[in-house]
Coordinates of C-alpha atoms and ligand atoms in Angstrom, one line a residue:
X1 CA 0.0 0.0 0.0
X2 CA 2.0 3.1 -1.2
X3 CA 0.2 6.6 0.1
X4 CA 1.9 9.9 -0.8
X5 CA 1.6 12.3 1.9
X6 CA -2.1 13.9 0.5
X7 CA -3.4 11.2 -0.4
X8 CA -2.7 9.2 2.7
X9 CA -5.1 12.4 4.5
X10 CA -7.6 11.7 1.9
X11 CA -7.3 8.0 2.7
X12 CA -7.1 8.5 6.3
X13 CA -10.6 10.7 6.3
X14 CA -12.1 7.9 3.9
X15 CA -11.6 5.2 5.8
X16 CA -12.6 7.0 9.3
X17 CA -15.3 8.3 7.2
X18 CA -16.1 4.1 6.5
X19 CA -16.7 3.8 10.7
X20 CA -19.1 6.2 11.1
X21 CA -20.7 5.6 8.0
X22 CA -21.1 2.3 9.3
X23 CA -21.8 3.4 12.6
X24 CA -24.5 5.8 10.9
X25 CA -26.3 3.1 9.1
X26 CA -27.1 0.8 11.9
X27 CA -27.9 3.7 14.4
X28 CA -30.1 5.8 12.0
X29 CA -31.2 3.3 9.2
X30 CA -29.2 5.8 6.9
X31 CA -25.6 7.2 6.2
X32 CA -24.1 9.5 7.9
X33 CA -21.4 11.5 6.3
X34 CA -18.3 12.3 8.2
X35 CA -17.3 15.3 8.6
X36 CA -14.1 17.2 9.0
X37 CA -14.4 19.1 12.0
X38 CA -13.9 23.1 10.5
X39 CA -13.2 25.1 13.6
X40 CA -12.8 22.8 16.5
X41 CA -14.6 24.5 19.6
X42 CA -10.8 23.8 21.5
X43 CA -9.1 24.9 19.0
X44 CA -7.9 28.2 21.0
X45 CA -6.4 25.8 23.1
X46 CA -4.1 23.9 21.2
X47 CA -0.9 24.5 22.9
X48 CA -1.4 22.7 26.3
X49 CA 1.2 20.5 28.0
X50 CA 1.2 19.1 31.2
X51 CA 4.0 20.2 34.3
X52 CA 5.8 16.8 34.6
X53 CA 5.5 14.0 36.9
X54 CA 7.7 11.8 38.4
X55 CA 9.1 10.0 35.3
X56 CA 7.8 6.6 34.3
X57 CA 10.6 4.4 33.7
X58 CA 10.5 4.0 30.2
X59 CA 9.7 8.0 29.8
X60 CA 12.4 9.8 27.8
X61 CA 14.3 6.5 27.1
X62 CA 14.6 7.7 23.0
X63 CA 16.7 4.9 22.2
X64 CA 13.9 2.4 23.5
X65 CA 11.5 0.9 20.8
X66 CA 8.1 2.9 21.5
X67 CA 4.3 1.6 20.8
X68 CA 1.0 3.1 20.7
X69 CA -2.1 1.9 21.6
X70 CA -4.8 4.7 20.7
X71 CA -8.4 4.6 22.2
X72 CA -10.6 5.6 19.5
X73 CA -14.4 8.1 21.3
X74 CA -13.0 11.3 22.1
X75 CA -9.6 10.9 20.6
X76 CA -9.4 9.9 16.9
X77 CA -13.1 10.9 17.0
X78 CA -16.0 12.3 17.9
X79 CA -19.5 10.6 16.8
X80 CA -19.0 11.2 13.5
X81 CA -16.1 14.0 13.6
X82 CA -12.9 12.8 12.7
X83 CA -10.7 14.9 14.6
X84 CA -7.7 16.4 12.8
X85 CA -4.8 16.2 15.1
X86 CA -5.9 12.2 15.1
X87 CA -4.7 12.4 11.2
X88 CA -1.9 14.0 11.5
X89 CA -0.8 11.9 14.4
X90 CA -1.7 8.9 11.8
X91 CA 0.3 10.6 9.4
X92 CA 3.8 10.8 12.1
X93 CA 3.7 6.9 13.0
X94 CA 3.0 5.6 9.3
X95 CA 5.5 5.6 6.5
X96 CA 5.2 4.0 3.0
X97 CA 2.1 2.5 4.2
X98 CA 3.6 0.7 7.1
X99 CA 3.6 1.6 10.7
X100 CA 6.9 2.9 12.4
X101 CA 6.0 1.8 15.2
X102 CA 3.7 -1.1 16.4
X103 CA 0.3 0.7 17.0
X104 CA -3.0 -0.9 18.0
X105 CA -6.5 0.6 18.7
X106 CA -8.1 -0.2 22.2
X107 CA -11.5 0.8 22.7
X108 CA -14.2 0.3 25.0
X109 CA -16.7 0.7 22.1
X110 CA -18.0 -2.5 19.8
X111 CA -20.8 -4.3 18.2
X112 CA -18.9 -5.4 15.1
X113 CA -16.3 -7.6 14.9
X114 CA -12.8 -6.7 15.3
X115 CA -12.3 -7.2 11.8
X116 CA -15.0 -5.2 10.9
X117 CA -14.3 -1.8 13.0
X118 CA -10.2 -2.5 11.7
X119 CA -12.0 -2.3 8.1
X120 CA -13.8 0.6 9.2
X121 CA -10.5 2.3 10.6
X122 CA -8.7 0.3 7.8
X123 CA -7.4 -3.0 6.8
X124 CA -3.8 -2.4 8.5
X125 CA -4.7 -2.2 11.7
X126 CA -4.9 -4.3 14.8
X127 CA -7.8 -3.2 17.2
X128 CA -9.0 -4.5 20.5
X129 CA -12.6 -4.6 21.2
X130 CA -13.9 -4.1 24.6
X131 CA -16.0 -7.3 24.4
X132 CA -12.7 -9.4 22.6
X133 CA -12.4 -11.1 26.0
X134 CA -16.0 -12.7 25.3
X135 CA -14.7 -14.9 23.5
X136 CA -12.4 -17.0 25.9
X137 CA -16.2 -17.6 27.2
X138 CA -17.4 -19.7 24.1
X139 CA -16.1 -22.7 25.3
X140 CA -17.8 -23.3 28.0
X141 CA -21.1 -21.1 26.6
X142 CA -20.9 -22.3 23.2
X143 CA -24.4 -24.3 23.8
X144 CA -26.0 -22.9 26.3
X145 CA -28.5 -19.9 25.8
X146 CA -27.1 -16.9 25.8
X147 CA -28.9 -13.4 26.1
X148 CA -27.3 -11.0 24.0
X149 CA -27.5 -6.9 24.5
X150 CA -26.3 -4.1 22.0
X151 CA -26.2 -2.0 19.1
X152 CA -25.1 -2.8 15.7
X153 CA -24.9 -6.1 14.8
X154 CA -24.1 -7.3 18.1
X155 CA -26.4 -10.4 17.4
X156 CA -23.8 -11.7 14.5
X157 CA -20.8 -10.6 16.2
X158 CA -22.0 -13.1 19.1
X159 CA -22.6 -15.8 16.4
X160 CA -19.0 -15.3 14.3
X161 CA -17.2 -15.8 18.1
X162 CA -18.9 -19.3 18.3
X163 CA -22.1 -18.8 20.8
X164 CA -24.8 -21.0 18.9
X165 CA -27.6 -19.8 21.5
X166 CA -27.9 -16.0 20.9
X167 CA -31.2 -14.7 22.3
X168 CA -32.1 -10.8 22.3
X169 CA -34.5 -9.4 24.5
X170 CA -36.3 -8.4 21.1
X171 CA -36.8 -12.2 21.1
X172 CA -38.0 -12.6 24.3
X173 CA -40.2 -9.3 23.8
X174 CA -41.6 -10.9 20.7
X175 CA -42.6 -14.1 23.0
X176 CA -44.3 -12.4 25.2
X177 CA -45.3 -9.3 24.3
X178 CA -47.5 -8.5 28.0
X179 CA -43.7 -8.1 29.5
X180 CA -43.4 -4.9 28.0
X181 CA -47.1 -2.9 28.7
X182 CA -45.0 0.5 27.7
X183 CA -44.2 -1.3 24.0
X184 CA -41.2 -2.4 22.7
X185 CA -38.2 -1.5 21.1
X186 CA -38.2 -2.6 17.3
X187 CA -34.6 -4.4 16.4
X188 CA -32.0 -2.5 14.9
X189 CA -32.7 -2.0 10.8
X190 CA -28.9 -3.7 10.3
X191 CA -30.1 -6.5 12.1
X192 CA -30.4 -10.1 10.2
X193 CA -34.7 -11.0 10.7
X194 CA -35.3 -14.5 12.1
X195 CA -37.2 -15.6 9.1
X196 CA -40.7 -16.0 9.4
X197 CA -40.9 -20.2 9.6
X198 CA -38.1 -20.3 11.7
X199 CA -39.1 -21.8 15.3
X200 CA -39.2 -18.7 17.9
X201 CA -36.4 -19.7 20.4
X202 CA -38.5 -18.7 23.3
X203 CA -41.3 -20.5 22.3
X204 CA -40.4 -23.3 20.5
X205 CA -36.8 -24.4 21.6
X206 CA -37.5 -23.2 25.2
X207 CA -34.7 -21.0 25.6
X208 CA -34.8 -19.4 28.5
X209 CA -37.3 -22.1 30.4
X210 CA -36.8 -24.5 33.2
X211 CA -35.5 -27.2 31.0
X212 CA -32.6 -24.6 29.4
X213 CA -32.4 -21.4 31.4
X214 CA -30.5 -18.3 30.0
X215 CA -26.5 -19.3 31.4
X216 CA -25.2 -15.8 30.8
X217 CA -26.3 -12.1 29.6
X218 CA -23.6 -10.5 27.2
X219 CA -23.8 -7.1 27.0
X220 CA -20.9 -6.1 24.2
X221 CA -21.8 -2.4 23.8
X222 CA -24.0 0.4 24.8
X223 CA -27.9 -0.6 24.0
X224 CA -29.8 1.4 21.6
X225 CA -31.2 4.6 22.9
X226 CA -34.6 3.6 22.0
X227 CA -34.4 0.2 24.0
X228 CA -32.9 1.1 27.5
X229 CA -36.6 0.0 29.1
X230 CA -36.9 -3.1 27.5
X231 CA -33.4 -4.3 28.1
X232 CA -33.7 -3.5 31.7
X233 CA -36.7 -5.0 31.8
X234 CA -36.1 -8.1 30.6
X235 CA -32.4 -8.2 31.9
X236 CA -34.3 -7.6 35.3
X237 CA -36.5 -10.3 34.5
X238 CA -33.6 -12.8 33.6
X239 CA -31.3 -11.5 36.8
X240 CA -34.3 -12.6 39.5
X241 CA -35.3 -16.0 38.2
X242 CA -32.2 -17.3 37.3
X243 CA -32.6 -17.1 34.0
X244 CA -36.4 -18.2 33.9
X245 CA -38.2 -14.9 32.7
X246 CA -41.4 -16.1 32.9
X247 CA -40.3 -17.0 36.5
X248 CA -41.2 -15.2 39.8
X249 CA -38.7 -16.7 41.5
X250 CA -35.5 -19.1 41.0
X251 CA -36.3 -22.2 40.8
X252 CA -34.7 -23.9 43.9
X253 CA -31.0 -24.7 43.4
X254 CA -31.3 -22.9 40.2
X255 CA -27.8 -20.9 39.5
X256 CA -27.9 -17.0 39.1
X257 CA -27.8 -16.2 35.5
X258 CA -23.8 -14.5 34.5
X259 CA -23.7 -10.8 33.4
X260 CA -21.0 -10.1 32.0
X261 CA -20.7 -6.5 30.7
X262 CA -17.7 -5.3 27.9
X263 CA -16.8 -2.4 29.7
X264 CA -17.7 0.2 32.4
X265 CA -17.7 3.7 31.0
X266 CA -20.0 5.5 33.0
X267 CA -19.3 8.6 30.2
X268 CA -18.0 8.8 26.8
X269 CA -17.4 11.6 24.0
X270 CA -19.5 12.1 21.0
X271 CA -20.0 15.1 19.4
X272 CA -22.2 16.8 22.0
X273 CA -19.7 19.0 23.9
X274 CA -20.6 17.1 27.2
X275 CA -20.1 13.4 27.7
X276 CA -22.7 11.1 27.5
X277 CA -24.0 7.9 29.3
X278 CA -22.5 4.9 28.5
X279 CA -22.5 1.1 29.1
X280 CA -21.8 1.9 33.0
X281 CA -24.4 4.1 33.3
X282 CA -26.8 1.3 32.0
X283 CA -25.2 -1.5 34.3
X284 CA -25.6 0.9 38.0
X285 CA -29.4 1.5 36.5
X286 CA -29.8 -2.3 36.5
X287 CA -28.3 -3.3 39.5
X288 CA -30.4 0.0 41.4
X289 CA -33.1 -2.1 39.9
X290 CA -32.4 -5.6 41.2
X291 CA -31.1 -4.1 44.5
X292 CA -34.6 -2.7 45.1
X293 CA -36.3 -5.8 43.4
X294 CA -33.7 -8.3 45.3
X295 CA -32.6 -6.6 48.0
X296 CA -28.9 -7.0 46.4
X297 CA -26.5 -5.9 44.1
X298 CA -26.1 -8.5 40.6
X299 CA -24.5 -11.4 41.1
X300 CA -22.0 -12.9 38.5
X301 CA -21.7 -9.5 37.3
X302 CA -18.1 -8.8 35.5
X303 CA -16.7 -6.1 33.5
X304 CA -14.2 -6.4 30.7
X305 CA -12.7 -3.5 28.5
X306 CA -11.0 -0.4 29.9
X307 CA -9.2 -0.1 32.7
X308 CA -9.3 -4.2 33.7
X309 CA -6.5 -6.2 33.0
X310 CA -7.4 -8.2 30.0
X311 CA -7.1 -5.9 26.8
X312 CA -3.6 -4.7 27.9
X313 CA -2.7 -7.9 27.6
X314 CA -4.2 -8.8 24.6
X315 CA -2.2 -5.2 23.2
X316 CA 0.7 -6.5 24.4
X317 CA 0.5 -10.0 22.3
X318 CA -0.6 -8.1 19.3
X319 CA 2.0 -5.2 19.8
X320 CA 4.5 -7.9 20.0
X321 CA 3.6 -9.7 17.0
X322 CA 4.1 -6.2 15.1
X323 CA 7.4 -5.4 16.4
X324 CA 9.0 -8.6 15.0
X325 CA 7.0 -8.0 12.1
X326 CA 8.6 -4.9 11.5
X327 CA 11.5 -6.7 12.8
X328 CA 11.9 -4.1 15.8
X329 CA 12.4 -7.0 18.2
X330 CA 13.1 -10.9 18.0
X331 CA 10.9 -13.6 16.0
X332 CA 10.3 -15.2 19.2
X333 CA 8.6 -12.1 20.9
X334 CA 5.7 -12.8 18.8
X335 CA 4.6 -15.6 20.8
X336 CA 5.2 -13.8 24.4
X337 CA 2.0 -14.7 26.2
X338 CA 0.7 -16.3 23.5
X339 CA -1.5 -19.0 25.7
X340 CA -4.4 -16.8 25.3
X341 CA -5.1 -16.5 28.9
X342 CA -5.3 -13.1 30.3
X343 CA -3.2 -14.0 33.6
X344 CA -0.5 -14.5 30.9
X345 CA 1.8 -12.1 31.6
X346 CA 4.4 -13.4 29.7
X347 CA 3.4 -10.8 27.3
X348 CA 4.1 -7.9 30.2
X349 CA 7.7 -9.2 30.9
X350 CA 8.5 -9.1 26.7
X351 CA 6.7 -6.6 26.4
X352 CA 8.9 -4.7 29.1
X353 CA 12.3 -5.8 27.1
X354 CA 11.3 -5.3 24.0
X355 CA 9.1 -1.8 24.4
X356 CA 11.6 -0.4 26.5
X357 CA 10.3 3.4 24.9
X358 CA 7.3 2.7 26.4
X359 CA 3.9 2.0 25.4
X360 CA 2.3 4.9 25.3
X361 CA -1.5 4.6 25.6
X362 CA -3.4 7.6 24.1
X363 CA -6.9 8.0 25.6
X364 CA -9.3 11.0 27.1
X365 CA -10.8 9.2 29.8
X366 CA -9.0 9.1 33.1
X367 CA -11.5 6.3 34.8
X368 CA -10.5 3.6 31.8
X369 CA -7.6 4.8 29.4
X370 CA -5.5 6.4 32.5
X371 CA -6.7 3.8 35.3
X372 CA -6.3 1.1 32.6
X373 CA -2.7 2.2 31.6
X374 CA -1.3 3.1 35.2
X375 CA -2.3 -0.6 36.6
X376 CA -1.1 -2.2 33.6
X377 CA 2.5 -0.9 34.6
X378 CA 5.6 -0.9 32.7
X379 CA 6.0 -0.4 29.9
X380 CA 2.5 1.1 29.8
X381 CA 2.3 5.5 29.9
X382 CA -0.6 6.7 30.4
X383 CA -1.4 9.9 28.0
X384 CA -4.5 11.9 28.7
X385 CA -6.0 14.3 25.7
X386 CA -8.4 17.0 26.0
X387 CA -10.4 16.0 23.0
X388 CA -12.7 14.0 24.8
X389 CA -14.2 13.0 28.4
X390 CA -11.5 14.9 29.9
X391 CA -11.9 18.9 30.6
X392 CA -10.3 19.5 33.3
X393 CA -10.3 21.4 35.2
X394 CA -6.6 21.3 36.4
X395 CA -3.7 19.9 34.3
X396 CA -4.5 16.5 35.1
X397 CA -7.2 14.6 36.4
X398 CA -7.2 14.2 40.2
X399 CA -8.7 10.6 40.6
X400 CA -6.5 9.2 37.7
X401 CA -3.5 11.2 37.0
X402 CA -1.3 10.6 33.9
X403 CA 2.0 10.2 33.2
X404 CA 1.6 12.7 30.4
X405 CA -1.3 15.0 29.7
X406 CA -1.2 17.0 26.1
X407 CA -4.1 18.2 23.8
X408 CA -4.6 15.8 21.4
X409 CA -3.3 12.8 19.7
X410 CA -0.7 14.7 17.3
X411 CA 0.9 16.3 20.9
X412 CA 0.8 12.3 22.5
X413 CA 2.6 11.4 19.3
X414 CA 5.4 14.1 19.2
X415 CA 5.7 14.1 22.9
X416 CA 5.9 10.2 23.1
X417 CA 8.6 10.4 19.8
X418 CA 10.2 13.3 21.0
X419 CA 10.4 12.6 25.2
X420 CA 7.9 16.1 25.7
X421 CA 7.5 16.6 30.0
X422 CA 5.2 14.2 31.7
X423 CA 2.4 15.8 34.3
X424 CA 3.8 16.7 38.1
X425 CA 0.5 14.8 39.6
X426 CA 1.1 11.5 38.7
X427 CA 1.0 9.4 42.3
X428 CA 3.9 7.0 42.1
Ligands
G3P1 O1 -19.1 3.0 23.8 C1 -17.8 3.3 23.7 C2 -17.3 4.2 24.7 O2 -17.7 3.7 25.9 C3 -15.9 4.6 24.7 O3 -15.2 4.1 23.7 O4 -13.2 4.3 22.2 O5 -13.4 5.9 24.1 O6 -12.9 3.5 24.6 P1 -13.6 4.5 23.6
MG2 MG1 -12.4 7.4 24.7

């Protein structure tokens, strides 16, 4: 792939242009056109840098081999506002159509396959999904009914990672239509219709009954706007029976039903200049509801995605496999931590040789990108942006201070290239 400078930028805004359009046509049931943001509403603050901190280890260590992992909402862009410093930052790390440096995209966003949402971002590059863990679940879910929650085509992207049960609470709405007196949400346009002779799930193959309860609810990105009620309705429903919606009660010795939710962003940017309720803000509304309906919080509740453990490690593997690809570290680095299990940190300890510039994760929100980075530890630097969740006030954030706090994702790129000051507040 051979891009001269201009028309890598005109590649760079077509293909970021692909992931909202996609985004757009799921959401809306029509395109949505990207568009270049003219005059950025920050753009009269473009010069920030943070005070420094005490120095991460790997900070400033120019000889070392850096890498970038960049989360995506509020820092490459904005609902469907590419944001230009995140092109220009593209433009310093790629060369000849390769990658300087290994870079991967970790976001706590999903609903498509990771294939799809690199193909959206474009075919060369590696992304991590929030709800990429999900699939270390499959084999010991792969038969067992499965409730899954989300936008896009959430239903498919359950399918492709090898769950053969996938139930949506449009399924269950559709058997029993009296669970939802307020009406219910119609499915997502994008979504692939049961066809009409098929046997209903509910009904017919008694998914979610005594004889096979719902194991597990699968919630791999924020729900539609339009369907909040019915998924905490029926998620409600699912949470106190054990699985059994048409259940009052568990059924005695019945086991509680798994929620496992892709990540816990209680805000996230879009284009509005305030963030906006995420996937954490859905999961506390559901557990207020089954702690007034059961007199507890949800049990088997987990949360994958930003700031848990899990994706960094998965970065790590795929960061490594780059590097000797680009033959910026040994062959045999590309199968650091390669047993698949999260609590492999063989990956950590090559990554720590190998990355030895640091791995500088780019991200605007302190409660997932910062938290996520600073407990992943060396070689992990946590870079905060102000192009997102992140506002301030203060030159870093107070609950999750950064190594290195800048304006954008051009500043995170020269600073991390060129060794620019890391924030004063970091807690050691
Ligand atoms: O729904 C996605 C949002 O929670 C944040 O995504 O890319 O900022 O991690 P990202
Ligand atoms: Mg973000």
């Amino acid at each position: 792939m051979v891009f001269e400078q201009g028309s890598r930028a005109l590649l760079l805004t077509r293909v970021i242009a692909g992931a909202a359009a996609a985004a757009g046509a799921n959401a809306a049931g029509g395109a949505w056109p990207l568009r270049p943001l003219a005059t950025p509403w920050w753009a009269g603050c473009r010069a920030y840098s943070s005070a420094s901190a005490p120095p991460s280890p790997v900070l400033h260590n120019p000889r070392g081999v850096p890498a970038f992992a960049f989360d995506i909402d509020g820092v490459l862009i904005r609902g469907r506002d590419v944001l230009p410093p995140a092109l220009q930052a593209m433009q310093l790390l790629c060369r000849g159509g390769r990658w300087r440096y290994p870079v991967v995209f970790l976001t706590n966003g999903g609903g498509v396959t990771e294939a799809r949402k690199a193909q959206e971002l474009s075919a060369w590059l590696d992304v991590v999904l929030s709800h990429t863990p999900f699939r270390a679940l499959v084999p010991r879910l792969r038969t067992r009914p499965v409730l899954v929650v989300g936008r896009r085509d959430t239903p498919a992207v359950a399918a492709s990672y090898g769950f053969q049960k996938v139930l949506t609470t449009h399924d269950l709405a559709a058997a029993h239509p009296d669970a939802l007196p307020f009406g219910a949400a119609a499915p997502p346009s994008g979504w692939k219709q049961r066809p009409a002779a098929a046997p209903c799930p509910v009904r017919d193959l008694g998914w979610g009954s005594d004889a096979a309860p719902i194991a597990a609810a699968l919630v791999f990105c924020d729900p539609a706007g339009d369907s909040w009620y019915q998924d905490l309705q029926l998620l409600a429903d699912v949470a106190t029976s054990h699985g059994v919606p048409m259940r009052s009660r568990p059924a005695p010795g019945s086991s509680p039903t798994e929620f496992h939710f892709s990540n816990p962003d209680l805000l996230w940017a879009n284009e509005h200049p305030r963030p906006r309720f995420g996937q954490g803000a859905f999961a506390a509304a559901l557990s207020a509801l089954h702690e007034r309906l059961a007199g507890g919080p949800l049990p088997a509740a987990k949360f994958y995605g930003k700031p848990n453990p899990e994706p960094y490690r998965l970065c790590e593997r795929l960061l490594l496999q780059q590097a000797a690809a680009l033959g910026l570290a040994p062959a045999e680095a590309a199968d650091a931590g390669s047993t698949g299990e999260a609590s492999d940190c063989g990956s950590s300890a090559a990554a720590a040789r190998v990355f030895s510039g640091g791995i500088y994760a780019v991200g605007d929100n302190p409660a997932a990108d910062v938290r996520g980075a600073n407990s992943a530890g060396p070689p992990w630097v946590s870079v905060l942006v102000r192009t997102g969740v992140f506002q301030g006030p203060g030159a870093n954030s107070a609950s999750d201070p950064a190594h290195v706090v800048v304006h954008d994702a051009l500043a995170a790129v020269q600073a991390a290239l060129h060794g620019a000051p890391a924030s004063k507040s970091r807690a050691a």
